[in-house]
Amino acid sequence: MPGTEETESDVLVPARLLPVAELHLHIEGTLQPELIFALAERNGLELPYSGLDELRERYEFTDLQSFLDLYYANMAVLRTEQDFADMTRAYLERAAAAGVRHAEIMMDPQAHLSRGVALETCVNGVASVLATSEQDFGVSTLLIAAFLRDLSEESALEVLDNLLAMGAPIAAIGLDSAEVGNPPAKFERLYAKAREAGLRLTAHAGEEGPASYIIEALDVLGVERIDHGIRCMDDPDLVERLVDGRIPLTVCPLSNVRLRAVDTLADHPLPAMLAAGLNVSVNSDDPAYFGGYVDDNFAQLEAVFALSEFDKARLAANSIHSSFASEERKAELLEELNGGEVPHP
Ligand code: HPA
Ligand code: ZN
């Protein structure tokens, strides 16, 4: 720059973005306020907010339910396949910039069916973009059908039947929505059916609910992965079991702060979980609602905790090892991470 004596060492070099797999992401939770307004306008819908500022004022949560109320309300703008496709494309573009190289994307079909949106509309809208995500964004993807645990198991079974009957390209099922009072055991038959159909199994447990829900998800549902799982830290025997079994926990630090599962990021158990040898990864959950994508989660963790390069590489390696991607794809990503020489607890 003329008139300055800037040297090369003054130039800020952005920290290397580690290639990661995002394993805990609700596609409906990527709906940004701007897109909510754009889709409302395209679909001729009146929003109950005067503008972006008034909508943004609602992003102040006291617990999981207070978030879910807004999350479900904002989905009203998703009407057509194009809406679901546009939302998915926006996420993949941003995730790629965050270093995400593989994403396992949950969607909530029941939240759309209850609004009169057909299963084909939501599934095909998202799936049409996922089909070419690797070529278009450099992000391999797979789709997880998540079931709302505050609805009945009969409803979940019917939707799973319909997904299987239409040949929906789903790789796994998950369990989300209001946790406390809706224990995993309520969905024993759903998980048995999904397992029989050859699907992979994950479930939210131990976000607001107790450590015993994590045990139930493992023992009754037979899940391979636990979404959140932070409450395991209340039960040392469970921690030992999770460490021994290398069971993945898809942790979402900024989500936990915004939903008041922890008071502040400095109180988050992630460093203790790493120190205990748990197989944890860092994920964004609902990035449009919780203040950031995977890179933002890493940046804020780094600002609060002295995460070593080794810890960061371990978190990235855990995410890849814990994914439902093919062994070939995992090997490719591990090679990209560290020439294949990656730590794993
Ligand atoms: N927890 C439970 N259900 C959800 C979440 C979450 O963080 N996000 C979307 N549905
Ligand atoms: Zn979640």
Tab-separated table of C-alpha atoms and ligand atoms in Angstrom:
chain	number	residue	atom	x	y	z
A	1	MET	CA	0.000	0.000	0.000
A	2	PRO	CA	1.557	3.419	-0.935
A	3	GLY	CA	2.828	5.384	2.037
A	4	THR	CA	2.887	2.462	4.426
A	5	GLU	CA	5.720	0.194	5.287
A	6	GLU	CA	3.734	-2.904	5.656
A	7	THR	CA	5.855	-6.001	5.866
A	8	GLU	CA	4.802	-9.500	5.084
A	9	SER	CA	4.649	-10.372	8.777
A	10	ASP	CA	1.964	-7.685	9.354
A	11	VAL	CA	-0.435	-9.450	7.063
A	12	LEU	CA	-2.928	-11.470	9.034
A	13	VAL	CA	-2.971	-15.040	7.904
A	14	PRO	CA	-6.294	-16.702	8.695
A	15	ALA	CA	-5.986	-19.830	10.841
A	16	ARG	CA	-6.003	-22.983	8.756
A	17	LEU	CA	-9.517	-24.332	8.485
A	18	LEU	CA	-9.431	-27.962	9.424
A	19	PRO	CA	-11.416	-30.290	7.183
A	20	VAL	CA	-14.260	-31.580	9.349
A	21	ALA	CA	-17.443	-33.604	9.152
A	22	GLU	CA	-20.545	-31.909	10.505
A	23	LEU	CA	-22.621	-34.639	12.128
A	24	HIS	CA	-25.246	-32.657	14.039
A	25	LEU	CA	-27.093	-30.178	11.877
A	26	HIS	CA	-30.815	-29.547	11.456
A	27	ILE	CA	-31.386	-28.183	7.966
A	28	GLU	CA	-34.430	-26.223	9.173
A	29	GLY	CA	-32.129	-24.593	11.723
A	30	THR	CA	-30.060	-23.081	8.909
A	31	LEU	CA	-32.940	-20.877	7.762
A	32	GLN	CA	-31.501	-17.377	8.118
A	33	PRO	CA	-33.770	-14.393	8.875
A	34	GLU	CA	-33.114	-12.887	5.412
A	35	LEU	CA	-34.171	-16.122	3.718
A	36	ILE	CA	-37.264	-16.349	5.947
A	37	PHE	CA	-38.369	-12.941	4.619
A	38	ALA	CA	-37.441	-13.785	1.024
A	39	LEU	CA	-39.401	-17.066	1.092
A	40	ALA	CA	-42.396	-15.417	2.792
A	41	GLU	CA	-42.504	-12.858	0.001
A	42	ARG	CA	-42.098	-15.480	-2.738
A	43	ASN	CA	-44.940	-17.526	-1.250
A	44	GLY	CA	-47.220	-14.549	-0.533
A	45	LEU	CA	-47.170	-15.182	3.219
A	46	GLU	CA	-47.551	-12.567	5.925
A	47	LEU	CA	-44.990	-12.895	8.733
A	48	PRO	CA	-45.882	-11.919	12.306
A	49	TYR	CA	-42.822	-9.601	12.402
A	50	SER	CA	-42.587	-6.114	10.896
A	51	GLY	CA	-39.027	-6.683	9.684
A	52	LEU	CA	-35.667	-8.346	10.192
A	53	ASP	CA	-34.911	-6.448	13.401
A	54	GLU	CA	-38.153	-7.513	15.045
A	55	LEU	CA	-37.537	-11.125	14.026
A	56	ARG	CA	-33.951	-11.006	15.328
A	57	GLU	CA	-35.209	-9.765	18.704
A	58	ARG	CA	-36.894	-13.137	19.160
A	59	TYR	CA	-33.564	-15.037	19.099
A	60	GLU	CA	-33.219	-14.827	22.846
A	61	PHE	CA	-33.877	-18.248	24.350
A	62	THR	CA	-34.402	-19.450	27.911
A	63	ASP	CA	-34.412	-23.201	27.226
A	64	LEU	CA	-34.884	-25.759	24.443
A	65	GLN	CA	-38.668	-25.260	24.211
A	66	SER	CA	-38.409	-21.473	23.805
A	67	PHE	CA	-36.157	-22.097	20.782
A	68	LEU	CA	-38.349	-24.862	19.367
A	69	ASP	CA	-41.375	-22.518	19.403
A	70	LEU	CA	-39.602	-20.063	17.064
A	71	TYR	CA	-37.919	-22.818	15.009
A	72	TYR	CA	-41.271	-24.453	14.190
A	73	ALA	CA	-43.021	-21.098	13.606
A	74	ASN	CA	-40.380	-19.952	11.090
A	75	MET	CA	-40.739	-23.165	9.071
A	76	ALA	CA	-44.097	-21.847	7.862
A	77	VAL	CA	-42.265	-20.152	4.960
A	78	LEU	CA	-41.078	-23.515	3.554
A	79	ARG	CA	-43.792	-24.477	1.069
A	80	THR	CA	-42.240	-25.746	-2.173
A	81	GLU	CA	-39.410	-28.044	-3.254
A	82	GLN	CA	-37.593	-24.934	-4.406
A	83	ASP	CA	-37.788	-23.469	-0.870
A	84	PHE	CA	-36.215	-26.592	0.644
A	85	ALA	CA	-33.598	-26.651	-2.104
A	86	ASP	CA	-32.672	-22.975	-1.646
A	87	MET	CA	-32.284	-23.435	2.115
A	88	THR	CA	-30.074	-26.497	1.602
A	89	ARG	CA	-27.905	-24.766	-0.983
A	90	ALA	CA	-27.370	-21.776	1.329
A	91	TYR	CA	-26.238	-24.083	4.134
A	92	LEU	CA	-23.799	-26.030	1.952
A	93	GLU	CA	-22.235	-22.877	0.578
A	94	ARG	CA	-21.625	-21.526	4.086
A	95	ALA	CA	-20.568	-24.909	5.497
A	96	ALA	CA	-17.964	-25.325	2.741
A	97	ALA	CA	-16.493	-21.952	3.723
A	98	ALA	CA	-16.344	-23.220	7.323
A	99	GLY	CA	-14.172	-26.192	6.355
A	100	VAL	CA	-16.991	-28.755	6.354
A	101	ARG	CA	-16.094	-31.503	3.868
A	102	HIS	CA	-18.806	-33.981	4.814
A	103	ALA	CA	-22.218	-33.204	6.328
A	104	GLU	CA	-24.878	-35.497	7.769
A	105	ILE	CA	-28.015	-33.445	7.575
A	106	MET	CA	-31.102	-33.974	9.700
A	107	MET	CA	-34.522	-32.906	8.568
A	108	ASP	CA	-37.817	-33.003	10.479
A	109	PRO	CA	-40.442	-34.406	8.058
A	110	GLN	CA	-43.205	-34.405	10.696
A	111	ALA	CA	-42.812	-30.658	11.194
A	112	HIS	CA	-43.696	-30.194	7.516
A	113	LEU	CA	-46.398	-32.852	7.231
A	114	SER	CA	-48.291	-31.216	10.112
A	115	ARG	CA	-48.380	-27.985	8.058
A	116	GLY	CA	-49.780	-29.741	5.003
A	117	VAL	CA	-46.471	-29.986	3.110
A	118	ALA	CA	-46.115	-33.371	1.399
A	119	LEU	CA	-43.285	-35.747	2.296
A	120	GLU	CA	-42.134	-35.687	-1.348
A	121	THR	CA	-41.884	-31.895	-1.296
A	122	CYS	CA	-39.558	-31.646	1.695
A	123	VAL	CA	-37.523	-34.781	0.984
A	124	ASN	CA	-37.058	-34.144	-2.725
A	125	GLY	CA	-36.284	-30.474	-2.200
A	126	VAL	CA	-33.413	-31.218	0.183
A	127	ALA	CA	-32.275	-34.422	-1.568
A	128	SER	CA	-32.086	-32.766	-5.001
A	129	VAL	CA	-29.319	-30.498	-3.690
A	130	LEU	CA	-27.548	-33.186	-1.670
A	131	ALA	CA	-27.338	-35.393	-4.769
A	132	THR	CA	-24.680	-33.135	-6.311
A	133	SER	CA	-23.244	-31.503	-3.171
A	134	GLU	CA	-19.797	-33.026	-3.600
A	135	GLN	CA	-19.392	-31.669	-7.129
A	136	ASP	CA	-21.084	-28.340	-6.374
A	137	PHE	CA	-19.623	-27.531	-2.945
A	138	GLY	CA	-16.907	-30.126	-2.240
A	139	VAL	CA	-19.083	-31.425	0.609
A	140	SER	CA	-20.187	-35.059	0.599
A	141	THR	CA	-23.547	-35.424	2.327
A	142	LEU	CA	-26.108	-37.845	3.608
A	143	LEU	CA	-29.628	-37.327	4.881
A	144	ILE	CA	-30.972	-38.241	8.327
A	145	ALA	CA	-34.722	-38.376	8.934
A	146	ALA	CA	-35.263	-37.052	12.448
A	147	PHE	CA	-38.426	-37.832	14.393
A	148	LEU	CA	-40.113	-35.509	16.855
A	149	ARG	CA	-40.030	-37.162	20.268
A	150	ASP	CA	-42.920	-35.069	21.590
A	151	LEU	CA	-45.200	-36.773	19.035
A	152	SER	CA	-46.333	-40.399	19.281
A	153	GLU	CA	-44.330	-43.429	18.194
A	154	GLU	CA	-47.258	-44.349	15.904
A	155	SER	CA	-46.800	-41.088	14.010
A	156	ALA	CA	-43.053	-41.754	13.653
A	157	LEU	CA	-43.672	-45.325	12.465
A	158	GLU	CA	-46.119	-44.138	9.822
A	159	VAL	CA	-43.701	-41.527	8.509
A	160	LEU	CA	-40.801	-44.011	8.449
A	161	ASP	CA	-43.005	-46.444	6.496
A	162	ASN	CA	-43.816	-43.725	3.991
A	163	LEU	CA	-40.171	-42.682	3.654
A	164	LEU	CA	-39.171	-46.289	2.964
A	165	ALA	CA	-42.071	-46.795	0.546
A	166	MET	CA	-41.105	-43.743	-1.514
A	167	GLY	CA	-37.454	-44.815	-1.586
A	168	ALA	CA	-36.327	-41.630	0.167
A	169	PRO	CA	-32.519	-41.392	0.110
A	170	ILE	CA	-32.094	-41.489	3.885
A	171	ALA	CA	-29.051	-43.089	5.494
A	172	ALA	CA	-30.068	-42.840	9.134
A	173	ILE	CA	-32.746	-41.828	11.584
A	174	GLY	CA	-32.503	-39.432	14.505
A	175	LEU	CA	-34.672	-38.264	17.406
A	176	ASP	CA	-35.066	-34.590	18.294
A	177	SER	CA	-37.410	-31.908	19.722
A	178	ALA	CA	-38.508	-31.611	23.388
A	179	GLU	CA	-36.365	-34.077	25.317
A	180	VAL	CA	-37.444	-34.037	28.965
A	181	GLY	CA	-40.501	-36.271	29.487
A	182	ASN	CA	-39.953	-38.014	26.127
A	183	PRO	CA	-37.350	-40.679	26.918
A	184	PRO	CA	-35.699	-42.751	24.188
A	185	ALA	CA	-37.553	-45.948	25.208
A	186	LYS	CA	-40.764	-44.407	23.799
A	187	PHE	CA	-39.299	-45.130	20.330
A	188	GLU	CA	-38.073	-48.712	20.751
A	189	ARG	CA	-40.161	-50.092	17.874
A	190	LEU	CA	-39.202	-47.210	15.559
A	191	TYR	CA	-35.507	-47.918	16.024
A	192	ALA	CA	-36.000	-51.670	15.627
A	193	LYS	CA	-37.765	-51.038	12.323
A	194	ALA	CA	-35.095	-48.619	11.099
A	195	ARG	CA	-32.353	-51.095	12.010
A	196	GLU	CA	-34.164	-53.836	10.066
A	197	ALA	CA	-34.341	-51.488	7.088
A	198	GLY	CA	-30.545	-51.128	7.187
A	199	LEU	CA	-30.512	-47.544	8.435
A	200	ARG	CA	-27.874	-46.101	10.769
A	201	LEU	CA	-29.070	-44.922	14.174
A	202	THR	CA	-28.514	-41.757	16.168
A	203	ALA	CA	-30.591	-39.866	18.771
A	204	HIS	CA	-30.455	-36.644	20.770
A	205	ALA	CA	-29.894	-37.535	24.412
A	206	GLY	CA	-28.442	-35.741	27.418
A	207	GLU	CA	-28.934	-32.201	26.088
A	208	GLU	CA	-31.486	-31.115	28.707
A	209	GLY	CA	-32.429	-34.655	29.681
A	210	PRO	CA	-30.522	-36.720	32.250
A	211	ALA	CA	-27.558	-39.045	31.728
A	212	SER	CA	-29.990	-41.970	32.060
A	213	TYR	CA	-31.512	-40.989	28.681
A	214	ILE	CA	-28.093	-41.567	27.091
A	215	ILE	CA	-27.944	-45.052	28.635
A	216	GLU	CA	-31.489	-45.744	27.398
A	217	ALA	CA	-30.649	-44.577	23.868
A	218	LEU	CA	-27.701	-46.998	23.817
A	219	ASP	CA	-29.401	-49.960	25.491
A	220	VAL	CA	-32.994	-49.722	24.257
A	221	LEU	CA	-32.600	-48.023	20.872
A	222	GLY	CA	-29.156	-49.384	20.047
A	223	VAL	CA	-27.924	-46.058	18.687
A	224	GLU	CA	-24.398	-45.790	17.298
A	225	ARG	CA	-24.024	-42.106	18.105
A	226	ILE	CA	-25.402	-39.694	20.683
A	227	ASP	CA	-26.358	-36.161	19.656
A	228	HIS	CA	-25.275	-33.686	22.374
A	229	GLY	CA	-24.649	-36.105	25.265
A	230	ILE	CA	-23.085	-33.438	27.503
A	231	ARG	CA	-25.030	-34.632	30.550
A	232	CYS	CA	-22.951	-37.836	30.533
A	233	MET	CA	-20.523	-35.853	32.674
A	234	ASP	CA	-22.949	-36.308	35.601
A	235	ASP	CA	-22.298	-40.082	35.558
A	236	PRO	CA	-18.673	-41.292	35.800
A	237	ASP	CA	-19.642	-44.916	35.025
A	238	LEU	CA	-21.335	-43.769	31.832
A	239	VAL	CA	-18.282	-41.697	30.853
A	240	GLU	CA	-16.140	-44.815	31.265
A	241	ARG	CA	-18.537	-46.816	29.107
A	242	LEU	CA	-18.597	-44.135	26.381
A	243	VAL	CA	-14.788	-43.891	26.396
A	244	ASP	CA	-14.337	-47.667	26.265
A	245	GLY	CA	-16.866	-48.023	23.441
A	246	ARG	CA	-15.521	-44.939	21.594
A	247	ILE	CA	-19.137	-43.868	21.259
A	248	PRO	CA	-19.384	-40.594	19.356
A	249	LEU	CA	-20.959	-37.561	21.024
A	250	THR	CA	-21.884	-34.791	18.576
A	251	VAL	CA	-21.423	-31.759	20.804
A	252	CYS	CA	-22.795	-28.299	19.890
A	253	PRO	CA	-21.137	-25.694	22.143
A	254	LEU	CA	-22.846	-22.495	20.940
A	255	SER	CA	-26.229	-24.251	20.973
A	256	ASN	CA	-25.670	-25.312	24.581
A	257	VAL	CA	-24.920	-21.717	25.575
A	258	ARG	CA	-27.880	-20.203	23.709
A	259	LEU	CA	-30.325	-22.798	25.080
A	260	ARG	CA	-28.921	-22.358	28.582
A	261	ALA	CA	-27.770	-25.969	28.957
A	262	VAL	CA	-24.585	-24.274	30.245
A	263	ASP	CA	-24.297	-20.743	31.688
A	264	THR	CA	-21.450	-19.503	29.505
A	265	LEU	CA	-19.045	-21.004	26.980
A	266	ALA	CA	-16.349	-20.929	29.688
A	267	ASP	CA	-18.537	-23.362	31.668
A	268	HIS	CA	-18.877	-25.778	28.763
A	269	PRO	CA	-17.704	-29.326	29.528
A	270	LEU	CA	-15.988	-29.828	26.148
A	271	PRO	CA	-12.410	-29.523	27.529
A	272	ALA	CA	-13.280	-31.931	30.345
A	273	MET	CA	-14.853	-34.297	27.827
A	274	LEU	CA	-11.697	-34.224	25.711
A	275	ALA	CA	-9.533	-34.752	28.788
A	276	ALA	CA	-11.682	-37.741	29.774
A	277	GLY	CA	-10.946	-39.299	26.381
A	278	LEU	CA	-14.498	-39.055	25.060
A	279	ASN	CA	-15.053	-39.226	21.309
A	280	VAL	CA	-16.445	-35.699	20.892
A	281	SER	CA	-16.873	-33.575	17.775
A	282	VAL	CA	-17.887	-29.922	17.307
A	283	ASN	CA	-21.119	-29.181	15.444
A	284	SER	CA	-23.430	-26.236	14.834
A	285	ASP	CA	-26.906	-27.781	15.457
A	286	ASP	CA	-29.067	-24.835	14.276
A	287	PRO	CA	-26.508	-22.258	13.110
A	288	ALA	CA	-29.011	-19.588	12.059
A	289	TYR	CA	-30.372	-19.526	15.607
A	290	PHE	CA	-27.337	-20.070	17.815
A	291	GLY	CA	-24.811	-17.557	16.535
A	292	GLY	CA	-22.672	-19.564	14.216
A	293	TYR	CA	-21.509	-22.342	11.953
A	294	VAL	CA	-18.791	-24.907	12.682
A	295	ASP	CA	-15.961	-22.388	12.140
A	296	ASP	CA	-17.642	-19.948	14.551
A	297	ASN	CA	-17.958	-22.727	17.135
A	298	PHE	CA	-14.243	-23.507	16.799
A	299	ALA	CA	-13.257	-19.809	16.878
A	300	GLN	CA	-15.258	-19.107	20.026
A	301	LEU	CA	-13.947	-22.256	21.716
A	302	GLU	CA	-10.412	-21.157	20.888
A	303	ALA	CA	-11.078	-17.690	22.284
A	304	VAL	CA	-12.236	-19.114	25.620
A	305	PHE	CA	-10.153	-22.258	26.061
A	306	ALA	CA	-6.512	-22.900	25.284
A	307	LEU	CA	-7.280	-25.617	22.741
A	308	SER	CA	-4.027	-27.042	21.453
A	309	GLU	CA	-3.399	-27.818	17.783
A	310	PHE	CA	-3.551	-31.441	18.862
A	311	ASP	CA	-7.001	-30.959	20.471
A	312	LYS	CA	-8.325	-29.270	17.327
A	313	ALA	CA	-6.960	-32.009	15.099
A	314	ARG	CA	-8.423	-34.605	17.442
A	315	LEU	CA	-11.874	-32.955	17.274
A	316	ALA	CA	-11.659	-32.908	13.477
A	317	ALA	CA	-10.451	-36.532	13.324
A	318	ASN	CA	-13.222	-37.616	15.699
A	319	SER	CA	-15.840	-36.028	13.440
A	320	ILE	CA	-14.535	-37.939	10.427
A	321	HIS	CA	-14.158	-41.274	12.239
A	322	SER	CA	-17.654	-40.915	13.729
A	323	SER	CA	-19.420	-40.205	10.455
A	324	PHE	CA	-21.589	-42.639	8.541
A	325	ALA	CA	-19.567	-41.946	5.374
A	326	SER	CA	-18.006	-44.822	3.434
A	327	GLU	CA	-14.600	-46.062	4.634
A	328	GLU	CA	-13.183	-44.727	1.390
A	329	ARG	CA	-14.518	-41.217	1.974
A	330	LYS	CA	-13.341	-41.259	5.591
A	331	ALA	CA	-9.843	-42.258	4.464
A	332	GLU	CA	-9.865	-39.419	1.922
A	333	LEU	CA	-10.813	-36.862	4.575
A	334	LEU	CA	-8.318	-38.208	7.130
A	335	GLU	CA	-5.609	-37.963	4.493
A	336	GLU	CA	-6.651	-34.378	3.850
A	337	LEU	CA	-6.593	-33.625	7.586
A	338	ASN	CA	-3.170	-34.862	8.398
A	339	GLY	CA	-1.742	-37.162	5.810
A	340	GLY	CA	-3.603	-40.008	7.474
A	341	GLU	CA	-1.648	-39.574	10.722
A	342	VAL	CA	-4.533	-38.509	12.890
A	343	PRO	CA	-5.148	-38.938	16.576
A	344	HIS	CA	-8.181	-40.866	17.752
A	345	PRO	CA	-9.028	-41.512	21.370
B	1	HPA	N1	-32.496	-30.182	20.328
B	1	HPA	C1	-33.621	-30.862	20.134
B	1	HPA	N2	-34.344	-30.731	19.042
B	1	HPA	C2	-33.943	-29.902	18.084
B	1	HPA	C3	-32.787	-29.188	18.231
B	1	HPA	C4	-32.016	-29.329	19.402
B	1	HPA	O1	-30.962	-28.706	19.637
B	1	HPA	N3	-32.667	-28.447	17.094
B	1	HPA	C5	-33.697	-28.758	16.296
B	1	HPA	N4	-34.485	-29.640	16.903
B	2	ZN	ZN	-29.883	-30.978	17.517
